């Protein structure tokens, strides 16, 4: 004769923990909400990215608009024509590089290139801390980038005063890198050729 397992009749004592009550649903929902919120806050860093210590709000690059540049425009306004941002000195705070020239109304005045920093004090204005290119060098910046702590600018100019101002014949690729407490210009290509 086949035996079947004995069936137990549930009693209120044996299955008391299986009854759902509103308090159980609230506790479960709260625990799940905490797990989901925690997972959203504790995302792993993407591969290849460095994590930085929390120091309050993320630093923003200095705004070049409200700066008075050390460029003598003989009363004409100053014009920022290109900017680039990046951490140039490795302190975790971005700097701004600005190509600036006098707004002469006609012609193409030469550029000067400046590095700006934003002091940490509340209400401080951005300030110029370095001049990478003087306007006296009579170059025009065609592009400006910051990548991996290196400032790169395309520069055009003139090989002699006889070259028409509308047709620059020199082209350079200039690079500057922060090293030993100052910006050092790296080797550039300065061959005279038609632009």
Short mmCIF file of N, CA and C in Angstrom, two decimals:
data_model
loop_
_atom_site.label_atom_id
_atom_site.label_comp_id
_atom_site.label_asym_id
_atom_site.label_seq_id
_atom_site.Cartn_x
_atom_site.Cartn_y
_atom_site.Cartn_z
N UNK A 1 0.83 -1.16 0.00
CA UNK A 1 0.00 0.00 0.00
C UNK A 1 0.87 1.22 0.00
N UNK A 2 0.53 2.18 -0.82
CA UNK A 2 1.29 3.40 -0.93
C UNK A 2 0.94 4.32 0.21
N UNK A 3 2.01 4.93 0.70
CA UNK A 3 1.79 5.90 1.78
C UNK A 3 1.94 7.30 1.23
N UNK A 4 1.06 8.15 1.59
CA UNK A 4 1.19 9.56 1.21
C UNK A 4 1.61 10.34 2.44
N UNK A 5 2.38 11.38 2.22
CA UNK A 5 2.83 12.15 3.38
C UNK A 5 1.62 12.70 4.09
N UNK A 6 1.80 12.80 5.33
CA UNK A 6 0.70 13.32 6.15
C UNK A 6 0.55 14.81 5.88
N UNK A 7 -0.63 15.22 5.70
CA UNK A 7 -0.89 16.62 5.48
C UNK A 7 -1.15 17.28 6.81
N UNK A 8 -0.41 18.39 6.97
CA UNK A 8 -0.59 19.15 8.21
C UNK A 8 -1.67 20.17 7.99
N UNK A 9 -2.45 20.31 8.93
CA UNK A 9 -3.46 21.35 8.88
C UNK A 9 -2.86 22.60 9.51
N UNK A 10 -2.78 23.70 8.73
CA UNK A 10 -2.18 24.89 9.30
C UNK A 10 -2.99 25.42 10.46
N UNK A 11 -2.26 25.86 11.42
CA UNK A 11 -2.90 26.48 12.58
C UNK A 11 -2.44 27.93 12.63
N UNK A 12 -3.07 28.72 13.42
CA UNK A 12 -2.71 30.13 13.52
C UNK A 12 -1.31 30.29 14.09
N UNK A 13 -0.80 29.30 14.84
CA UNK A 13 0.54 29.40 15.42
C UNK A 13 1.63 29.11 14.39
N UNK A 14 1.40 28.16 13.47
CA UNK A 14 2.45 27.76 12.55
C UNK A 14 2.63 28.71 11.38
N UNK A 15 1.59 29.41 10.93
CA UNK A 15 1.70 30.29 9.77
C UNK A 15 1.47 31.76 10.10
N UNK A 16 1.73 32.16 11.28
CA UNK A 16 1.51 33.55 11.66
C UNK A 16 2.40 34.51 10.90
N UNK A 17 3.59 34.08 10.57
CA UNK A 17 4.53 34.98 9.88
C UNK A 17 4.22 35.13 8.39
N UNK A 18 3.33 34.34 7.83
CA UNK A 18 3.03 34.42 6.41
C UNK A 18 1.85 35.33 6.11
N UNK A 19 1.21 35.80 7.08
CA UNK A 19 0.09 36.71 6.84
C UNK A 19 0.63 38.11 6.57
N UNK A 20 0.12 38.70 5.51
CA UNK A 20 0.58 40.05 5.22
C UNK A 20 -0.34 41.05 5.88
N UNK A 21 0.31 42.00 6.45
CA UNK A 21 -0.41 43.10 7.09
C UNK A 21 0.11 44.39 6.46
N UNK A 22 -0.60 45.48 6.59
CA UNK A 22 -0.13 46.75 6.01
C UNK A 22 1.27 47.14 6.49
N UNK A 23 1.60 46.84 7.72
CA UNK A 23 2.92 47.21 8.23
C UNK A 23 4.02 46.46 7.49
N UNK A 24 3.75 45.21 7.06
CA UNK A 24 4.74 44.46 6.30
C UNK A 24 4.98 45.10 4.93
N UNK A 25 3.90 45.50 4.26
CA UNK A 25 4.04 46.13 2.95
C UNK A 25 4.79 47.46 3.06
N UNK A 26 4.53 48.23 4.06
CA UNK A 26 5.21 49.52 4.24
C UNK A 26 6.70 49.29 4.50
N UNK A 27 7.02 48.30 5.35
CA UNK A 27 8.43 48.01 5.65
C UNK A 27 9.15 47.53 4.39
N UNK A 28 8.50 46.68 3.59
CA UNK A 28 9.12 46.18 2.36
C UNK A 28 9.31 47.31 1.36
N UNK A 29 8.32 48.14 1.18
CA UNK A 29 8.42 49.27 0.24
C UNK A 29 9.51 50.24 0.68
N UNK A 30 9.63 50.51 1.96
CA UNK A 30 10.67 51.41 2.46
C UNK A 30 12.06 50.83 2.23
N UNK A 31 12.23 49.54 2.47
CA UNK A 31 13.52 48.90 2.27
C UNK A 31 13.92 48.93 0.80
N UNK A 32 12.95 48.66 -0.10
CA UNK A 32 13.24 48.69 -1.53
C UNK A 32 13.60 50.10 -1.99
N UNK A 33 12.89 51.10 -1.48
CA UNK A 33 13.18 52.49 -1.85
C UNK A 33 14.59 52.87 -1.41
N UNK A 34 15.00 52.43 -0.23
CA UNK A 34 16.34 52.73 0.27
C UNK A 34 17.40 52.07 -0.59
N UNK A 35 17.16 50.83 -1.02
CA UNK A 35 18.13 50.13 -1.87
C UNK A 35 18.26 50.82 -3.22
N UNK A 36 17.15 51.21 -3.82
CA UNK A 36 17.17 51.87 -5.12
C UNK A 36 17.86 53.22 -5.03
N UNK A 37 17.55 54.00 -4.00
CA UNK A 37 18.19 55.31 -3.81
C UNK A 37 19.68 55.15 -3.59
N UNK A 38 20.07 54.17 -2.79
CA UNK A 38 21.49 53.94 -2.55
C UNK A 38 22.22 53.53 -3.80
N UNK A 39 21.59 52.71 -4.63
CA UNK A 39 22.22 52.27 -5.88
C UNK A 39 22.42 53.46 -6.82
N UNK A 40 21.49 54.40 -6.83
CA UNK A 40 21.62 55.58 -7.67
C UNK A 40 22.75 56.48 -7.22
N UNK A 41 23.01 56.55 -5.94
CA UNK A 41 24.07 57.40 -5.42
C UNK A 41 25.44 56.76 -5.50
N UNK A 42 25.51 55.46 -5.51
CA UNK A 42 26.79 54.76 -5.46
C UNK A 42 27.15 54.12 -6.78
N UNK A 43 27.00 54.85 -7.88
CA UNK A 43 27.37 54.33 -9.18
C UNK A 43 28.88 54.23 -9.27
N UNK A 44 29.42 53.18 -9.84
CA UNK A 44 30.88 53.09 -10.00
C UNK A 44 31.35 54.09 -11.03
N UNK A 45 32.60 54.55 -10.88
CA UNK A 45 33.18 55.48 -11.84
C UNK A 45 33.35 54.76 -13.17
N UNK A 46 33.18 55.49 -14.26
CA UNK A 46 33.35 54.92 -15.58
C UNK A 46 34.80 54.51 -15.76
N UNK A 47 35.02 53.51 -16.56
CA UNK A 47 36.38 53.01 -16.76
C UNK A 47 37.27 54.13 -17.30
N UNK A 48 38.44 54.27 -16.70
CA UNK A 48 39.40 55.25 -17.17
C UNK A 48 39.21 56.64 -16.60
N UNK A 49 38.23 56.86 -15.74
CA UNK A 49 38.04 58.18 -15.17
C UNK A 49 38.55 58.18 -13.74
N UNK A 50 39.10 59.29 -13.37
CA UNK A 50 39.63 59.41 -12.01
C UNK A 50 38.55 59.98 -11.11
N UNK A 51 38.52 59.53 -9.90
CA UNK A 51 37.57 60.09 -8.95
C UNK A 51 38.26 61.19 -8.18
N UNK A 52 37.51 62.24 -7.87
CA UNK A 52 38.06 63.38 -7.16
C UNK A 52 37.37 63.50 -5.82
N UNK A 53 38.08 63.96 -4.82
CA UNK A 53 37.45 64.15 -3.53
C UNK A 53 36.39 65.24 -3.60
N UNK A 54 35.34 65.05 -2.82
CA UNK A 54 34.27 66.04 -2.81
C UNK A 54 34.77 67.29 -2.11
N UNK A 55 34.73 68.42 -2.82
CA UNK A 55 35.16 69.70 -2.26
C UNK A 55 34.07 70.73 -2.45
N UNK A 56 32.85 70.37 -2.32
CA UNK A 56 31.77 71.31 -2.55
C UNK A 56 31.40 71.30 -4.02
N UNK A 57 30.80 72.41 -4.50
CA UNK A 57 30.37 72.45 -5.90
C UNK A 57 31.57 72.38 -6.84
N UNK A 58 31.34 71.77 -8.00
CA UNK A 58 32.41 71.62 -8.98
C UNK A 58 32.85 73.00 -9.44
N UNK A 59 34.17 73.19 -9.55
CA UNK A 59 34.73 74.47 -9.97
C UNK A 59 34.38 74.73 -11.43
N UNK A 60 34.12 75.98 -11.74
CA UNK A 60 33.83 76.36 -13.12
C UNK A 60 34.98 77.22 -13.63
N UNK A 61 35.18 77.21 -14.91
CA UNK A 61 36.24 78.00 -15.53
C UNK A 61 35.90 79.48 -15.43
N UNK A 62 36.92 80.33 -15.30
CA UNK A 62 36.68 81.78 -15.21
C UNK A 62 35.98 82.32 -16.46
N UNK A 63 35.08 83.27 -16.25
CA UNK A 63 34.36 83.91 -17.34
C UNK A 63 35.23 85.04 -17.90
N UNK A 64 35.60 84.99 -19.18
CA UNK A 64 36.49 86.01 -19.73
C UNK A 64 35.81 87.35 -20.01
N UNK A 65 34.49 87.41 -19.88
CA UNK A 65 33.77 88.61 -20.28
C UNK A 65 34.04 89.82 -19.38
N UNK A 66 34.16 89.63 -18.09
CA UNK A 66 34.29 90.78 -17.19
C UNK A 66 35.72 91.13 -16.81
N UNK A 67 36.70 90.71 -17.61
CA UNK A 67 38.11 90.93 -17.28
C UNK A 67 38.65 92.12 -18.07
N UNK A 68 39.46 92.95 -17.42
CA UNK A 68 40.19 94.00 -18.12
C UNK A 68 41.58 93.44 -18.40
N UNK A 69 41.92 93.32 -19.66
CA UNK A 69 43.17 92.70 -20.07
C UNK A 69 44.28 93.75 -20.18
N UNK A 70 45.53 93.35 -19.96
CA UNK A 70 46.64 94.30 -20.07
C UNK A 70 47.03 94.53 -21.54
N UNK A 71 46.07 94.99 -22.31
CA UNK A 71 46.25 95.22 -23.74
C UNK A 71 45.89 96.67 -24.02
N UNK A 72 46.85 97.47 -24.50
CA UNK A 72 46.61 98.89 -24.75
C UNK A 72 45.93 99.05 -26.10
N UNK A 73 44.66 99.40 -26.06
CA UNK A 73 43.87 99.57 -27.28
C UNK A 73 43.65 101.04 -27.63
N UNK A 74 44.36 101.95 -26.97
CA UNK A 74 44.27 103.39 -27.26
C UNK A 74 42.83 103.89 -27.27
N UNK A 75 42.04 103.42 -26.31
CA UNK A 75 40.65 103.86 -26.17
C UNK A 75 39.64 102.98 -26.87
N UNK A 76 40.06 102.11 -27.76
CA UNK A 76 39.13 101.20 -28.44
C UNK A 76 38.78 100.05 -27.48
N UNK A 77 37.61 99.46 -27.64
CA UNK A 77 37.24 98.34 -26.77
C UNK A 77 38.09 97.09 -27.04
N UNK A 78 38.18 96.23 -26.03
CA UNK A 78 38.86 94.95 -26.17
C UNK A 78 37.84 93.91 -26.61
N UNK A 79 38.27 92.96 -27.44
CA UNK A 79 37.37 91.96 -27.99
C UNK A 79 37.97 90.56 -27.78
N UNK A 80 37.27 89.72 -27.00
CA UNK A 80 37.69 88.32 -26.82
C UNK A 80 37.14 87.55 -28.01
N UNK A 81 38.04 86.97 -28.81
CA UNK A 81 37.60 86.29 -30.04
C UNK A 81 37.58 84.77 -29.92
N UNK A 82 38.32 84.21 -28.96
CA UNK A 82 38.32 82.75 -28.77
C UNK A 82 38.71 82.44 -27.33
N UNK A 83 38.13 81.36 -26.80
CA UNK A 83 38.48 80.90 -25.46
C UNK A 83 38.58 79.38 -25.45
N UNK A 84 39.31 78.88 -24.47
CA UNK A 84 39.40 77.44 -24.24
C UNK A 84 39.59 77.26 -22.74
N UNK A 85 39.05 76.16 -22.19
CA UNK A 85 39.13 75.90 -20.76
C UNK A 85 39.75 74.55 -20.50
N UNK A 86 40.44 74.48 -19.35
CA UNK A 86 41.01 73.22 -18.91
C UNK A 86 41.91 73.45 -17.72
N UNK A 87 42.23 72.36 -17.03
CA UNK A 87 43.12 72.43 -15.86
C UNK A 87 44.56 72.43 -16.37
N UNK A 88 45.23 73.57 -16.29
CA UNK A 88 46.57 73.72 -16.84
C UNK A 88 47.67 73.41 -15.84
N UNK A 89 47.39 73.60 -14.55
CA UNK A 89 48.44 73.41 -13.54
C UNK A 89 48.23 72.20 -12.64
N UNK A 90 47.20 71.41 -12.91
CA UNK A 90 46.98 70.16 -12.19
C UNK A 90 46.39 70.32 -10.80
N UNK A 91 45.77 71.47 -10.50
CA UNK A 91 45.20 71.68 -9.17
C UNK A 91 43.73 71.25 -9.08
N UNK A 92 43.18 70.71 -10.17
CA UNK A 92 41.79 70.26 -10.16
C UNK A 92 40.79 71.35 -10.46
N UNK A 93 41.25 72.57 -10.71
CA UNK A 93 40.36 73.70 -11.04
C UNK A 93 40.70 74.19 -12.44
N UNK A 94 39.68 74.40 -13.29
CA UNK A 94 39.95 74.80 -14.67
C UNK A 94 40.37 76.27 -14.78
N UNK A 95 41.25 76.54 -15.72
CA UNK A 95 41.62 77.89 -16.09
C UNK A 95 40.99 78.19 -17.45
N UNK A 96 40.94 79.47 -17.80
CA UNK A 96 40.45 79.88 -19.12
C UNK A 96 41.60 80.54 -19.86
N UNK A 97 41.76 80.18 -21.12
CA UNK A 97 42.73 80.83 -22.00
C UNK A 97 41.91 81.67 -22.97
N UNK A 98 42.29 82.95 -23.12
CA UNK A 98 41.51 83.86 -23.96
C UNK A 98 42.41 84.52 -25.00
N UNK A 99 41.96 84.52 -26.25
CA UNK A 99 42.61 85.27 -27.33
C UNK A 99 41.87 86.60 -27.42
N UNK A 100 42.61 87.69 -27.22
CA UNK A 100 42.01 89.03 -27.13
C UNK A 100 42.72 89.96 -28.11
N UNK A 101 41.94 90.85 -28.71
CA UNK A 101 42.53 91.90 -29.55
C UNK A 101 41.70 93.17 -29.44
N UNK A 102 42.26 94.25 -29.93
CA UNK A 102 41.54 95.51 -29.91
C UNK A 102 40.45 95.47 -30.98
N UNK A 103 39.31 96.05 -30.66
CA UNK A 103 38.20 96.10 -31.61
C UNK A 103 38.36 97.38 -32.43
N UNK A 104 39.14 97.30 -33.51
CA UNK A 104 39.50 98.48 -34.28
C UNK A 104 38.42 98.90 -35.28
N UNK A 105 37.45 98.07 -35.50
CA UNK A 105 36.39 98.42 -36.44
C UNK A 105 36.70 97.97 -37.85
N UNK A 106 37.97 97.96 -38.24
CA UNK A 106 38.36 97.47 -39.56
C UNK A 106 39.75 96.86 -39.45
N UNK A 107 40.09 96.04 -40.41
CA UNK A 107 41.39 95.38 -40.37
C UNK A 107 41.37 94.21 -39.40
N UNK A 108 42.55 93.64 -39.17
CA UNK A 108 42.68 92.51 -38.27
C UNK A 108 43.80 92.80 -37.28
N UNK A 109 43.48 93.44 -36.17
CA UNK A 109 44.53 93.72 -35.18
C UNK A 109 45.10 92.43 -34.62
N UNK A 110 46.37 92.46 -34.19
CA UNK A 110 46.99 91.24 -33.65
C UNK A 110 46.36 90.82 -32.32
N UNK A 111 46.52 89.55 -32.02
CA UNK A 111 46.00 88.99 -30.77
C UNK A 111 47.05 88.99 -29.67
N UNK A 112 46.57 88.99 -28.46
CA UNK A 112 47.34 88.61 -27.29
C UNK A 112 46.60 87.43 -26.69
N UNK A 113 47.33 86.50 -26.07
CA UNK A 113 46.69 85.33 -25.46
C UNK A 113 47.01 85.33 -23.98
N UNK A 114 45.96 85.26 -23.15
CA UNK A 114 46.08 85.35 -21.70
C UNK A 114 45.51 84.11 -21.01
N UNK A 115 46.03 83.82 -19.81
CA UNK A 115 45.51 82.76 -18.97
C UNK A 115 44.82 83.41 -17.79
N UNK A 116 43.57 82.97 -17.51
CA UNK A 116 42.77 83.51 -16.42
C UNK A 116 42.55 82.45 -15.34
N UNK A 117 42.50 82.90 -14.09
CA UNK A 117 42.13 82.02 -12.98
C UNK A 117 40.98 82.65 -12.22
N UNK A 118 40.26 81.81 -11.50
CA UNK A 118 39.17 82.27 -10.63
C UNK A 118 39.59 81.96 -9.21
N UNK A 119 39.79 83.01 -8.41
CA UNK A 119 40.15 82.79 -7.00
C UNK A 119 39.00 82.13 -6.27
N UNK A 120 39.32 81.39 -5.20
CA UNK A 120 38.31 80.65 -4.45
C UNK A 120 37.47 81.53 -3.54
N UNK A 121 37.91 82.76 -3.30
CA UNK A 121 37.14 83.63 -2.40
C UNK A 121 35.80 83.99 -3.03
N UNK A 122 34.77 84.00 -2.19
CA UNK A 122 33.43 84.33 -2.69
C UNK A 122 33.43 85.75 -3.25
N UNK A 123 32.84 85.92 -4.42
CA UNK A 123 32.71 87.24 -5.04
C UNK A 123 33.95 87.70 -5.78
N UNK A 124 35.02 86.90 -5.79
CA UNK A 124 36.24 87.30 -6.49
C UNK A 124 36.02 87.26 -8.00
N UNK A 125 36.64 88.19 -8.70
CA UNK A 125 36.53 88.24 -10.16
C UNK A 125 37.69 87.48 -10.79
N UNK A 126 37.50 86.96 -11.98
CA UNK A 126 38.62 86.31 -12.67
C UNK A 126 39.75 87.31 -12.90
N UNK A 127 40.97 86.79 -12.93
CA UNK A 127 42.12 87.68 -13.16
C UNK A 127 43.12 87.02 -14.09
N UNK A 128 43.90 87.88 -14.78
CA UNK A 128 44.95 87.42 -15.69
C UNK A 128 46.17 87.04 -14.86
N UNK A 129 46.70 85.82 -15.08
CA UNK A 129 47.89 85.38 -14.35
C UNK A 129 49.08 85.15 -15.28
N UNK A 130 48.86 85.09 -16.57
CA UNK A 130 49.97 84.87 -17.50
C UNK A 130 49.61 85.40 -18.88
N UNK A 131 50.63 85.87 -19.59
CA UNK A 131 50.49 86.26 -20.99
C UNK A 131 51.29 85.26 -21.82
N UNK A 132 50.61 84.53 -22.68
CA UNK A 132 51.27 83.55 -23.52
C UNK A 132 51.78 84.15 -24.82
N UNK A 133 51.05 85.13 -25.35
CA UNK A 133 51.42 85.78 -26.60
C UNK A 133 51.16 87.27 -26.45
N UNK A 134 52.17 88.08 -26.72
CA UNK A 134 52.03 89.54 -26.69
C UNK A 134 51.49 90.03 -28.03
N UNK A 135 50.67 91.07 -28.00
CA UNK A 135 50.17 91.66 -29.24
C UNK A 135 51.31 92.23 -30.07
N UNK A 136 52.41 92.61 -29.42
CA UNK A 136 53.56 93.18 -30.13
C UNK A 136 54.20 92.17 -31.08
N UNK A 137 53.91 90.88 -30.92
CA UNK A 137 54.44 89.87 -31.83
C UNK A 137 53.69 89.84 -33.16
N UNK A 138 52.62 90.61 -33.25
CA UNK A 138 51.84 90.81 -34.47
C UNK A 138 51.36 89.51 -35.11
N UNK A 139 50.76 88.64 -34.30
CA UNK A 139 50.20 87.37 -34.77
C UNK A 139 48.69 87.39 -34.60
N UNK A 140 48.00 86.63 -35.42
CA UNK A 140 46.56 86.46 -35.31
C UNK A 140 46.28 85.00 -34.96
N UNK A 141 45.50 84.79 -33.90
CA UNK A 141 45.16 83.43 -33.48
C UNK A 141 44.00 82.92 -34.34
N UNK A 142 44.21 81.76 -34.97
CA UNK A 142 43.16 81.20 -35.81
C UNK A 142 42.34 80.14 -35.08
N UNK A 143 42.91 79.54 -34.05
CA UNK A 143 42.17 78.60 -33.22
C UNK A 143 42.90 78.49 -31.89
N UNK A 144 42.19 78.00 -30.90
CA UNK A 144 42.73 77.93 -29.54
C UNK A 144 42.12 76.71 -28.87
N UNK A 145 42.97 75.83 -28.32
CA UNK A 145 42.47 74.64 -27.62
C UNK A 145 43.28 74.40 -26.36
N UNK A 146 42.66 73.69 -25.42
CA UNK A 146 43.35 73.19 -24.23
C UNK A 146 43.05 71.70 -24.17
N UNK A 147 44.12 70.89 -24.15
CA UNK A 147 43.95 69.44 -24.09
C UNK A 147 45.10 68.86 -23.29
N UNK A 148 44.78 68.07 -22.28
CA UNK A 148 45.79 67.42 -21.45
C UNK A 148 46.78 68.41 -20.86
N UNK A 149 46.29 69.57 -20.45
CA UNK A 149 47.14 70.57 -19.81
C UNK A 149 48.01 71.38 -20.76
N UNK A 150 47.81 71.22 -22.06
CA UNK A 150 48.61 71.94 -23.06
C UNK A 150 47.71 72.91 -23.81
N UNK A 151 48.16 74.17 -23.91
CA UNK A 151 47.45 75.19 -24.70
C UNK A 151 48.05 75.15 -26.10
N UNK A 152 47.20 75.05 -27.11
CA UNK A 152 47.66 75.04 -28.50
C UNK A 152 46.92 76.14 -29.25
N UNK A 153 47.68 76.89 -30.06
CA UNK A 153 47.07 77.95 -30.86
C UNK A 153 47.64 77.91 -32.27
N UNK A 154 46.77 78.08 -33.23
CA UNK A 154 47.21 78.30 -34.60
C UNK A 154 47.44 79.80 -34.75
N UNK A 155 48.59 80.19 -35.26
CA UNK A 155 48.93 81.61 -35.40
C UNK A 155 49.32 81.90 -36.84
N UNK A 156 48.86 83.04 -37.35
CA UNK A 156 49.30 83.50 -38.67
C UNK A 156 49.91 84.88 -38.51
N UNK A 157 50.85 85.19 -39.42
CA UNK A 157 51.53 86.48 -39.36
C UNK A 157 52.15 86.82 -40.69
N UNK A 158 53.12 87.74 -40.66
CA UNK A 158 53.71 88.29 -41.87
C UNK A 158 55.23 88.21 -41.80
N UNK A 159 55.86 87.81 -42.89
CA UNK A 159 57.32 87.68 -42.91
C UNK A 159 58.02 89.03 -43.04
N UNK A 160 57.33 90.04 -43.56
CA UNK A 160 57.93 91.38 -43.69
C UNK A 160 56.82 92.42 -43.78
N UNK A 161 57.17 93.70 -43.59
CA UNK A 161 56.17 94.76 -43.72
C UNK A 161 55.62 94.90 -45.14
N UNK A 162 56.32 94.32 -46.12
CA UNK A 162 55.88 94.42 -47.52
C UNK A 162 54.73 93.47 -47.84
N UNK A 163 54.49 92.49 -46.99
CA UNK A 163 53.41 91.53 -47.23
C UNK A 163 52.09 92.22 -46.94
N UNK A 164 51.13 92.15 -47.89
CA UNK A 164 49.83 92.81 -47.65
C UNK A 164 49.15 92.27 -46.39
N UNK A 165 48.52 93.14 -45.64
CA UNK A 165 47.90 92.77 -44.36
C UNK A 165 46.71 91.83 -44.55
N UNK A 166 46.15 91.75 -45.71
CA UNK A 166 45.04 90.84 -45.96
C UNK A 166 45.52 89.44 -46.37
N UNK A 167 46.86 89.26 -46.49
CA UNK A 167 47.38 87.99 -46.97
C UNK A 167 48.57 87.51 -46.13
N UNK A 168 48.33 87.05 -44.90
CA UNK A 168 49.45 86.59 -44.06
C UNK A 168 50.17 85.42 -44.73
N UNK A 169 51.52 85.43 -44.61
CA UNK A 169 52.30 84.38 -45.27
C UNK A 169 53.05 83.48 -44.28
N UNK A 170 52.89 83.67 -43.00
CA UNK A 170 53.49 82.80 -42.00
C UNK A 170 52.41 82.06 -41.23
N UNK A 171 52.67 80.80 -40.97
CA UNK A 171 51.72 79.99 -40.20
C UNK A 171 52.51 79.23 -39.15
N UNK A 172 52.03 79.25 -37.91
CA UNK A 172 52.69 78.56 -36.80
C UNK A 172 51.69 77.74 -36.02
N UNK A 173 52.21 76.71 -35.39
CA UNK A 173 51.43 75.94 -34.41
C UNK A 173 52.20 76.11 -33.11
N UNK A 174 51.67 76.91 -32.18
CA UNK A 174 52.35 77.19 -30.92
C UNK A 174 51.71 76.39 -29.79
N UNK A 175 52.56 75.92 -28.86
CA UNK A 175 52.07 75.16 -27.71
C UNK A 175 52.74 75.70 -26.45
N UNK A 176 51.96 75.76 -25.37
CA UNK A 176 52.47 76.18 -24.08
C UNK A 176 52.05 75.15 -23.04
N UNK A 177 52.98 74.85 -22.12
CA UNK A 177 52.71 73.89 -21.05
C UNK A 177 53.22 74.48 -19.75
N UNK A 178 52.44 74.29 -18.65
CA UNK A 178 52.84 74.72 -17.32
C UNK A 178 53.93 73.77 -16.82
N UNK A 179 55.10 74.33 -16.46
CA UNK A 179 56.21 73.52 -16.00
C UNK A 179 57.09 74.35 -15.06
N UNK A 180 57.42 73.79 -13.90
CA UNK A 180 58.29 74.47 -12.93
C UNK A 180 57.81 75.86 -12.57
N UNK A 181 56.50 76.02 -12.40
CA UNK A 181 55.95 77.29 -11.93
C UNK A 181 55.72 78.35 -12.98
N UNK A 182 55.87 78.02 -14.27
CA UNK A 182 55.57 79.00 -15.32
C UNK A 182 55.22 78.29 -16.62
N UNK A 183 54.65 79.07 -17.54
CA UNK A 183 54.31 78.51 -18.84
C UNK A 183 55.54 78.55 -19.73
N UNK A 184 55.82 77.42 -20.36
CA UNK A 184 56.94 77.33 -21.29
C UNK A 184 56.40 77.02 -22.68
N UNK A 185 56.89 77.78 -23.65
CA UNK A 185 56.47 77.54 -25.02
C UNK A 185 57.28 76.37 -25.58
N UNK A 186 56.56 75.44 -26.20
CA UNK A 186 57.21 74.30 -26.82
C UNK A 186 57.57 74.64 -28.26
N UNK A 187 58.35 73.79 -28.87
CA UNK A 187 58.77 74.04 -30.25
C UNK A 187 57.55 74.19 -31.14
N UNK A 188 57.66 75.10 -32.09
CA UNK A 188 56.56 75.34 -33.01
C UNK A 188 57.06 75.25 -34.44
N UNK A 189 56.14 75.02 -35.33
CA UNK A 189 56.44 75.03 -36.76
C UNK A 189 56.23 76.45 -37.23
N UNK A 190 57.28 77.12 -37.70
CA UNK A 190 57.14 78.52 -38.10
C UNK A 190 57.65 78.77 -39.52
N UNK A 191 57.54 77.77 -40.37
CA UNK A 191 58.01 77.94 -41.75
C UNK A 191 57.15 78.93 -42.48
N UNK A 192 57.79 79.79 -43.27
CA UNK A 192 57.04 80.76 -44.07
C UNK A 192 56.40 80.02 -45.25
N UNK A 193 55.13 80.16 -45.38
CA UNK A 193 54.43 79.54 -46.49
C UNK A 193 53.09 80.25 -46.67
N UNK A 194 52.50 80.06 -47.77
CA UNK A 194 51.22 80.68 -48.08
C UNK A 194 50.14 80.08 -47.19
N UNK A 195 49.28 80.92 -46.70
CA UNK A 195 48.21 80.47 -45.81
C UNK A 195 46.92 80.33 -46.57
#
